[in-house]
PDB file of C-alpha atoms and ligand atoms in Angstrom:
ATOM      1  CA  UNK A   1       0.011   0.033  -0.068  1.00 42.00           C
ATOM      2  CA  UNK A   2       1.463   3.296  -0.932  1.00 49.00           C
ATOM      3  CA  UNK A   3      -0.312   6.595  -0.468  1.00 68.00           C
ATOM      4  CA  UNK A   4       2.493   9.003  -0.340  1.00 86.00           C
ATOM      5  CA  UNK A   5       1.919  12.500  -1.659  1.00 95.00           C
ATOM      6  CA  UNK A   6       2.821  13.151  -5.257  1.00 97.00           C
ATOM      7  CA  UNK A   7       3.561  16.898  -5.130  1.00 97.00           C
ATOM      8  CA  UNK A   8       3.865  17.900  -8.701  1.00 97.00           C
ATOM      9  CA  UNK A   9       3.778  16.798 -12.337  1.00 97.00           C
ATOM     10  CA  UNK A  10       7.507  15.906 -12.252  1.00 97.00           C
ATOM     11  CA  UNK A  11       6.973  13.532  -9.426  1.00 97.00           C
ATOM     12  CA  UNK A  12       3.877  12.265 -11.251  1.00 97.00           C
ATOM     13  CA  UNK A  13       5.919  11.354 -14.315  1.00 97.00           C
ATOM     14  CA  UNK A  14       8.288   9.313 -12.035  1.00 97.00           C
ATOM     15  CA  UNK A  15       5.350   7.539 -10.285  1.00 96.00           C
ATOM     16  CA  UNK A  16       4.310   3.922 -11.265  1.00 96.00           C
ATOM     17  CA  UNK A  17       2.362   3.449 -14.621  1.00 96.00           C
ATOM     18  CA  UNK A  18      -0.561   2.213 -12.610  1.00 94.00           C
ATOM     19  CA  UNK A  19      -0.803   5.320 -10.542  1.00 96.00           C
ATOM     20  CA  UNK A  20      -0.490   7.583 -13.563  1.00 97.00           C
ATOM     21  CA  UNK A  21      -3.285   5.651 -15.410  1.00 96.00           C
ATOM     22  CA  UNK A  22      -5.548   5.939 -12.377  1.00 96.00           C
ATOM     23  CA  UNK A  23      -5.124   9.723 -11.929  1.00 97.00           C
ATOM     24  CA  UNK A  24      -5.610  10.301 -15.670  1.00 97.00           C
ATOM     25  CA  UNK A  25      -8.883   8.414 -15.524  1.00 95.00           C
ATOM     26  CA  UNK A  26     -10.281  10.668 -12.867  1.00 96.00           C
ATOM     27  CA  UNK A  27      -9.018  13.915 -14.419  1.00 97.00           C
ATOM     28  CA  UNK A  28     -10.384  12.807 -17.746  1.00 96.00           C
ATOM     29  CA  UNK A  29     -13.892  11.975 -16.328  1.00 94.00           C
ATOM     30  CA  UNK A  30     -14.090  15.289 -14.463  1.00 95.00           C
ATOM     31  CA  UNK A  31     -13.102  17.195 -17.583  1.00 96.00           C
ATOM     32  CA  UNK A  32     -15.648  15.424 -19.766  1.00 95.00           C
ATOM     33  CA  UNK A  33     -18.570  15.654 -17.319  1.00 95.00           C
ATOM     34  CA  UNK A  34     -18.005  19.260 -16.368  1.00 96.00           C
ATOM     35  CA  UNK A  35     -18.122  20.212 -20.091  1.00 96.00           C
ATOM     36  CA  UNK A  36     -21.012  17.853 -20.800  1.00 95.00           C
ATOM     37  CA  UNK A  37     -23.132  19.306 -17.911  1.00 96.00           C
ATOM     38  CA  UNK A  38     -22.298  22.941 -18.824  1.00 97.00           C
ATOM     39  CA  UNK A  39     -23.538  22.264 -22.516  1.00 96.00           C
ATOM     40  CA  UNK A  40     -26.511  20.191 -21.680  1.00 95.00           C
ATOM     41  CA  UNK A  41     -27.870  21.964 -18.636  1.00 97.00           C
ATOM     42  CA  UNK A  42     -26.194  25.213 -17.401  1.00 98.00           C
ATOM     43  CA  UNK A  43     -25.984  27.128 -20.723  1.00 98.00           C
ATOM     44  CA  UNK A  44     -29.615  26.246 -21.862  1.00 98.00           C
ATOM     45  CA  UNK A  45     -30.794  27.117 -18.373  1.00 98.00           C
ATOM     46  CA  UNK A  46     -29.889  30.854 -18.983  1.00 98.00           C
ATOM     47  CA  UNK A  47     -32.725  31.114 -21.509  1.00 98.00           C
ATOM     48  CA  UNK A  48     -35.151  29.333 -19.165  1.00 98.00           C
ATOM     49  CA  UNK A  49     -34.447  31.435 -16.160  1.00 98.00           C
ATOM     50  CA  UNK A  50     -37.617  33.396 -15.313  1.00 98.00           C
ATOM     51  CA  UNK A  51     -36.194  36.807 -14.161  1.00 98.00           C
ATOM     52  CA  UNK A  52     -33.142  38.962 -14.749  1.00 98.00           C
ATOM     53  CA  UNK A  53     -31.874  38.148 -11.276  1.00 98.00           C
ATOM     54  CA  UNK A  54     -32.200  34.319 -11.977  1.00 98.00           C
ATOM     55  CA  UNK A  55     -30.437  34.754 -15.332  1.00 98.00           C
ATOM     56  CA  UNK A  56     -27.617  36.645 -13.741  1.00 98.00           C
ATOM     57  CA  UNK A  57     -27.056  33.867 -11.188  1.00 98.00           C
ATOM     58  CA  UNK A  58     -27.481  31.159 -13.811  1.00 98.00           C
ATOM     59  CA  UNK A  59     -24.752  32.892 -16.005  1.00 98.00           C
ATOM     60  CA  UNK A  60     -22.497  32.702 -13.005  1.00 98.00           C
ATOM     61  CA  UNK A  61     -23.237  28.993 -12.508  1.00 98.00           C
ATOM     62  CA  UNK A  62     -22.641  28.344 -16.306  1.00 98.00           C
ATOM     63  CA  UNK A  63     -19.391  30.291 -16.236  1.00 98.00           C
ATOM     64  CA  UNK A  64     -18.205  28.352 -13.291  1.00 98.00           C
ATOM     65  CA  UNK A  65     -19.036  25.016 -14.728  1.00 98.00           C
ATOM     66  CA  UNK A  66     -17.190  25.789 -18.000  1.00 98.00           C
ATOM     67  CA  UNK A  67     -14.412  27.059 -15.814  1.00 98.00           C
ATOM     68  CA  UNK A  68     -14.262  23.607 -14.007  1.00 98.00           C
ATOM     69  CA  UNK A  69     -13.812  21.956 -17.406  1.00 97.00           C
ATOM     70  CA  UNK A  70     -11.081  24.507 -18.300  1.00 98.00           C
ATOM     71  CA  UNK A  71      -9.123  23.772 -15.112  1.00 98.00           C
ATOM     72  CA  UNK A  72      -9.475  19.916 -15.282  1.00 98.00           C
ATOM     73  CA  UNK A  73      -8.516  20.075 -18.872  1.00 97.00           C
ATOM     74  CA  UNK A  74      -5.472  22.004 -18.177  1.00 98.00           C
ATOM     75  CA  UNK A  75      -4.304  19.682 -15.451  1.00 98.00           C
ATOM     76  CA  UNK A  76      -5.186  16.812 -17.935  1.00 98.00           C
ATOM     77  CA  UNK A  77      -2.818  18.294 -20.486  1.00 98.00           C
ATOM     78  CA  UNK A  78      -0.040  18.581 -17.965  1.00 98.00           C
ATOM     79  CA  UNK A  79      -0.294  14.832 -17.166  1.00 98.00           C
ATOM     80  CA  UNK A  80      -0.370  13.678 -20.729  1.00 97.00           C
ATOM     81  CA  UNK A  81      -3.995  13.553 -21.780  1.00 97.00           C
ATOM     82  CA  UNK A  82      -4.872  14.818 -25.323  1.00 95.00           C
ATOM     83  CA  UNK A  83      -7.503  17.466 -25.813  1.00 92.00           C
ATOM     84  CA  UNK A  84      -9.684  14.932 -27.679  1.00 91.00           C
ATOM     85  CA  UNK A  85      -9.859  12.617 -24.733  1.00 92.00           C
ATOM     86  CA  UNK A  86     -11.284  15.377 -22.558  1.00 94.00           C
ATOM     87  CA  UNK A  87     -14.472  16.451 -24.569  1.00 90.00           C
ATOM     88  CA  UNK A  88     -17.813  14.508 -24.696  1.00 87.00           C
ATOM     89  CA  UNK A  89     -17.369  13.849 -28.408  1.00 85.00           C
ATOM     90  CA  UNK A  90     -17.584  10.195 -29.190  1.00 76.00           C
ATOM     91  CA  UNK A  91     -18.057   9.012 -25.555  1.00 78.00           C
ATOM     92  CA  UNK A  92     -20.956   7.370 -24.018  1.00 76.00           C
ATOM     93  CA  UNK A  93     -22.531   9.980 -21.774  1.00 74.00           C
ATOM     94  CA  UNK A  94     -23.793   9.485 -18.246  1.00 82.00           C
ATOM     95  CA  UNK A  95     -27.410   8.703 -18.694  1.00 85.00           C
ATOM     96  CA  UNK A  96     -28.513  11.950 -17.133  1.00 89.00           C
ATOM     97  CA  UNK A  97     -27.021  13.889 -20.055  1.00 89.00           C
ATOM     98  CA  UNK A  98     -29.363  12.175 -22.480  1.00 87.00           C
ATOM     99  CA  UNK A  99     -32.412  13.976 -21.284  1.00 86.00           C
ATOM    100  CA  UNK A 100     -32.274  17.547 -22.596  1.00 87.00           C
ATOM    101  CA  UNK A 101     -33.473  20.245 -20.211  1.00 94.00           C
ATOM    102  CA  UNK A 102     -36.927  21.568 -20.901  1.00 96.00           C
ATOM    103  CA  UNK A 103     -37.925  23.580 -17.733  1.00 98.00           C
ATOM    104  CA  UNK A 104     -36.495  25.834 -15.159  1.00 98.00           C
ATOM    105  CA  UNK A 105     -37.777  23.550 -12.383  1.00 98.00           C
ATOM    106  CA  UNK A 106     -35.615  20.749 -13.878  1.00 98.00           C
ATOM    107  CA  UNK A 107     -32.538  22.903 -13.792  1.00 98.00           C
ATOM    108  CA  UNK A 108     -33.225  23.893 -10.088  1.00 98.00           C
ATOM    109  CA  UNK A 109     -33.510  20.179  -9.182  1.00 98.00           C
ATOM    110  CA  UNK A 110     -30.460  19.229 -11.118  1.00 98.00           C
ATOM    111  CA  UNK A 111     -28.439  21.892  -9.152  1.00 98.00           C
ATOM    112  CA  UNK A 112     -29.999  20.800  -5.845  1.00 98.00           C
ATOM    113  CA  UNK A 113     -29.145  17.175  -6.341  1.00 98.00           C
ATOM    114  CA  UNK A 114     -26.517  16.592  -9.126  1.00 97.00           C
ATOM    115  CA  UNK A 115     -24.388  19.203  -7.598  1.00 98.00           C
ATOM    116  CA  UNK A 116     -24.617  17.542  -4.284  1.00 98.00           C
ATOM    117  CA  UNK A 117     -23.313  14.415  -5.970  1.00 97.00           C
ATOM    118  CA  UNK A 118     -20.495  16.505  -7.402  1.00 96.00           C
ATOM    119  CA  UNK A 119     -19.741  17.943  -3.932  1.00 97.00           C
ATOM    120  CA  UNK A 120     -19.505  14.325  -2.468  1.00 97.00           C
ATOM    121  CA  UNK A 121     -16.885  13.455  -5.269  1.00 95.00           C
ATOM    122  CA  UNK A 122     -14.913  16.660  -4.810  1.00 96.00           C
ATOM    123  CA  UNK A 123     -14.923  16.272  -0.963  1.00 96.00           C
ATOM    124  CA  UNK A 124     -13.333  12.895  -1.520  1.00 96.00           C
ATOM    125  CA  UNK A 125     -10.586  14.407  -3.706  1.00 96.00           C
ATOM    126  CA  UNK A 126      -9.800  16.990  -0.976  1.00 95.00           C
ATOM    127  CA  UNK A 127      -7.318  14.472   0.458  1.00 94.00           C
ATOM    128  CA  UNK A 128      -6.035  13.052  -2.870  1.00 97.00           C
ATOM    129  CA  UNK A 129      -2.501  11.748  -2.911  1.00 97.00           C
ATOM    130  CA  UNK A 130      -1.874  13.724  -6.095  1.00 98.00           C
ATOM    131  CA  UNK A 131      -1.425  17.284  -4.773  1.00 98.00           C
ATOM    132  CA  UNK A 132      -2.328  19.264  -7.954  1.00 98.00           C
ATOM    133  CA  UNK A 133      -5.602  17.331  -8.124  1.00 98.00           C
ATOM    134  CA  UNK A 134      -6.156  17.979  -4.363  1.00 97.00           C
ATOM    135  CA  UNK A 135      -5.567  21.729  -4.861  1.00 97.00           C
ATOM    136  CA  UNK A 136      -8.016  21.662  -7.879  1.00 98.00           C
ATOM    137  CA  UNK A 137     -10.658  20.009  -5.727  1.00 97.00           C
ATOM    138  CA  UNK A 138     -10.178  22.599  -3.002  1.00 96.00           C
ATOM    139  CA  UNK A 139     -10.616  25.624  -5.253  1.00 96.00           C
ATOM    140  CA  UNK A 140     -13.560  24.009  -7.028  1.00 97.00           C
ATOM    141  CA  UNK A 141     -15.446  23.214  -3.772  1.00 97.00           C
ATOM    142  CA  UNK A 142     -16.763  26.779  -2.874  1.00 98.00           C
ATOM    143  CA  UNK A 143     -18.218  27.040  -6.402  1.00 98.00           C
ATOM    144  CA  UNK A 144     -19.940  23.562  -6.230  1.00 98.00           C
ATOM    145  CA  UNK A 145     -21.388  24.676  -2.868  1.00 98.00           C
ATOM    146  CA  UNK A 146     -22.724  27.877  -4.452  1.00 98.00           C
ATOM    147  CA  UNK A 147     -24.486  25.676  -7.179  1.00 98.00           C
ATOM    148  CA  UNK A 148     -26.058  23.377  -4.646  1.00 98.00           C
ATOM    149  CA  UNK A 149     -27.157  26.437  -2.644  1.00 98.00           C
ATOM    150  CA  UNK A 150     -28.565  28.008  -5.757  1.00 98.00           C
ATOM    151  CA  UNK A 151     -30.626  24.794  -6.429  1.00 98.00           C
ATOM    152  CA  UNK A 152     -31.755  24.799  -2.769  1.00 98.00           C
ATOM    153  CA  UNK A 153     -32.772  28.439  -2.691  1.00 98.00           C
ATOM    154  CA  UNK A 154     -34.724  28.278  -6.045  1.00 98.00           C
ATOM    155  CA  UNK A 155     -36.351  24.880  -5.181  1.00 98.00           C
ATOM    156  CA  UNK A 156     -37.510  26.453  -1.856  1.00 98.00           C
ATOM    157  CA  UNK A 157     -38.967  29.428  -3.611  1.00 98.00           C
ATOM    158  CA  UNK A 158     -40.781  27.190  -6.231  1.00 98.00           C
ATOM    159  CA  UNK A 159     -42.203  25.081  -3.522  1.00 98.00           C
ATOM    160  CA  UNK A 160     -44.224  27.990  -2.122  1.00 98.00           C
ATOM    161  CA  UNK A 161     -46.971  27.328  -4.629  1.00 98.00           C
ATOM    162  CA  UNK A 162     -49.006  24.055  -5.213  1.00 98.00           C
ATOM    163  CA  UNK A 163     -48.044  24.278  -8.949  1.00 98.00           C
ATOM    164  CA  UNK A 164     -44.346  24.748  -8.219  1.00 98.00           C
ATOM    165  CA  UNK A 165     -44.278  21.940  -5.721  1.00 98.00           C
ATOM    166  CA  UNK A 166     -45.853  19.530  -8.287  1.00 98.00           C
ATOM    167  CA  UNK A 167     -43.283  20.552 -10.927  1.00 98.00           C
ATOM    168  CA  UNK A 168     -40.308  20.196  -8.568  1.00 98.00           C
ATOM    169  CA  UNK A 169     -41.546  16.744  -7.408  1.00 98.00           C
ATOM    170  CA  UNK A 170     -42.035  15.664 -10.955  1.00 98.00           C
ATOM    171  CA  UNK A 171     -38.420  16.730 -11.809  1.00 98.00           C
ATOM    172  CA  UNK A 172     -37.062  14.851  -8.822  1.00 98.00           C
ATOM    173  CA  UNK A 173     -38.972  11.713  -9.738  1.00 98.00           C
ATOM    174  CA  UNK A 174     -37.491  11.769 -13.153  1.00 96.00           C
ATOM    175  CA  UNK A 175     -33.919  13.001 -12.503  1.00 96.00           C
ATOM    176  CA  UNK A 176     -32.989  11.594  -8.984  1.00 97.00           C
ATOM    177  CA  UNK A 177     -33.095   7.883 -10.140  1.00 96.00           C
ATOM    178  CA  UNK A 178     -30.436   8.611 -12.692  1.00 94.00           C
ATOM    179  CA  UNK A 179     -27.917   9.963 -10.026  1.00 96.00           C
ATOM    180  CA  UNK A 180     -26.882   7.070  -7.663  1.00 96.00           C
ATOM    181  CA  UNK A 181     -25.213   5.202 -10.568  1.00 93.00           C
ATOM    182  CA  UNK A 182     -22.809   8.262 -10.898  1.00 92.00           C
ATOM    183  CA  UNK A 183     -20.862   6.738  -7.984  1.00 94.00           C
ATOM    184  CA  UNK A 184     -19.888   3.653  -9.949  1.00 93.00           C
ATOM    185  CA  UNK A 185     -20.302  -0.060  -9.445  1.00 93.00           C
ATOM    186  CA  UNK A 186     -20.180  -1.679  -5.979  1.00 92.00           C
ATOM    187  CA  UNK A 187     -17.481  -3.972  -7.115  1.00 92.00           C
ATOM    188  CA  UNK A 188     -15.473  -1.369  -9.225  1.00 93.00           C
ATOM    189  CA  UNK A 189     -11.938  -2.486  -9.918  1.00 92.00           C
ATOM    190  CA  UNK A 190     -11.048   1.193 -10.689  1.00 92.00           C
ATOM    191  CA  UNK A 191     -12.237   2.347  -7.291  1.00 94.00           C
ATOM    192  CA  UNK A 192     -10.085  -0.389  -5.549  1.00 93.00           C
ATOM    193  CA  UNK A 193      -7.211   0.991  -7.472  1.00 92.00           C
ATOM    194  CA  UNK A 194      -7.968   4.605  -6.569  1.00 95.00           C
ATOM    195  CA  UNK A 195      -8.092   3.736  -2.893  1.00 95.00           C
ATOM    196  CA  UNK A 196      -4.895   1.553  -3.019  1.00 94.00           C
ATOM    197  CA  UNK A 197      -3.073   4.595  -4.227  1.00 94.00           C
ATOM    198  CA  UNK A 198      -4.765   7.157  -2.010  1.00 96.00           C
ATOM    199  CA  UNK A 199      -6.228   8.915  -4.958  1.00 96.00           C
ATOM    200  CA  UNK A 200      -9.684   8.432  -3.456  1.00 96.00           C
ATOM    201  CA  UNK A 201     -10.579   7.694   0.136  1.00 95.00           C
ATOM    202  CA  UNK A 202     -14.063   6.173   0.037  1.00 95.00           C
ATOM    203  CA  UNK A 203     -15.610   3.300  -1.716  1.00 95.00           C
ATOM    204  CA  UNK A 204     -18.340   3.742  -4.282  1.00 96.00           C
ATOM    205  CA  UNK A 205     -21.192   2.330  -2.029  1.00 96.00           C
ATOM    206  CA  UNK A 206     -20.279   4.459   0.941  1.00 96.00           C
ATOM    207  CA  UNK A 207     -20.263   7.602  -1.207  1.00 97.00           C
ATOM    208  CA  UNK A 208     -23.539   6.595  -2.761  1.00 97.00           C
ATOM    209  CA  UNK A 209     -25.048   5.985   0.746  1.00 97.00           C
ATOM    210  CA  UNK A 210     -23.927   9.440   1.849  1.00 97.00           C
ATOM    211  CA  UNK A 211     -25.409  11.038  -1.248  1.00 98.00           C
ATOM    212  CA  UNK A 212     -28.839   9.266  -0.732  1.00 98.00           C
ATOM    213  CA  UNK A 213     -28.858  10.307   2.899  1.00 98.00           C
ATOM    214  CA  UNK A 214     -27.967  13.973   2.164  1.00 98.00           C
ATOM    215  CA  UNK A 215     -30.469  14.094  -0.812  1.00 98.00           C
ATOM    216  CA  UNK A 216     -33.215  12.678   1.404  1.00 98.00           C
ATOM    217  CA  UNK A 217     -32.576  15.332   4.159  1.00 98.00           C
ATOM    218  CA  UNK A 218     -32.879  18.038   1.437  1.00 98.00           C
ATOM    219  CA  UNK A 219     -35.963  16.676  -0.274  1.00 98.00           C
ATOM    220  CA  UNK A 220     -37.910  15.220   2.540  1.00 98.00           C
ATOM    221  CA  UNK A 221     -36.852  17.286   5.661  1.00 98.00           C
ATOM    222  CA  UNK A 222     -36.308  20.657   4.045  1.00 98.00           C
ATOM    223  CA  UNK A 223     -38.589  20.716   0.956  1.00 98.00           C
ATOM    224  CA  UNK A 224     -41.242  18.330   2.400  1.00 98.00           C
ATOM    225  CA  UNK A 225     -41.388  16.349  -0.788  1.00 98.00           C
ATOM    226  CA  UNK A 226     -40.775  12.650  -1.578  1.00 98.00           C
ATOM    227  CA  UNK A 227     -37.365  11.128  -2.566  1.00 98.00           C
ATOM    228  CA  UNK A 228     -38.017   8.192  -4.944  1.00 97.00           C
ATOM    229  CA  UNK A 229     -36.853   4.768  -3.696  1.00 94.00           C
ATOM    230  CA  UNK A 230     -33.524   3.674  -5.469  1.00 91.00           C
ATOM    231  CA  UNK A 231     -31.152   0.783  -5.025  1.00 81.00           C
ATOM    232  CA  UNK A 232     -28.221   1.545  -2.663  1.00 79.00           C
ATOM    233  CA  UNK A 233     -25.816  -0.746  -4.651  1.00 73.00           C
ATOM    234  CA  UNK A 234     -24.877  -0.795  -8.345  1.00 72.00           C
TER     235      UNK A 234
HETATM  236 FE1  FE2 B 301     -18.589  21.672 -11.684  1.00 59.72          FE
HETATM  237 FE1  FE2 B 302     -21.593  22.578 -10.112  1.00 59.72          FE
END
């Protein structure tokens, strides 16, 4: 077991091949998913936002999500990934990206719950053995927290009317079941490798359980809506 800190790209280049491959996988997946999400959800949401104030905040969210892609892509470039590998083109998307955004309520639910999933992933990287990735996670975190708070604030506001509550519940019913699989398979060989090298700290099922518990607190205790039942293992 080796979890010693790799402080920079030079040390990374001298690290075992297995370690390099594992870090590249994580950086590539973040670069791809940040860009995918920005294109499919955040940018289209600017047009759906109902007021100038909501548009302004949504522009900020979109700017930051594109910014996350730019940061991960830059780190990916430094550790030997090509630009082509770090865009959604030609890869099978996460299932959530296959449902184009149609309403403002859907966007608010995605920020409430999908950005919570992102926070849990980024929290795990806050202790990553590859220091440049750890640093990147730490600067990204306050922005992801802002996105989740944005989702919470707008969902809370929407839930003040019966019509708004019904629309938020409907979006939760359709989007939430797509989210637990984000955390990967229970028996993931990749995840075992990430933990062996101290790149990640937690196993997929523990992160998924944490996500479901925190999502339940938001949806049921805070919004007083219903969280659909999902399988805790994948
Ligand atoms: Fe992000
Ligand atoms: Fe985000």
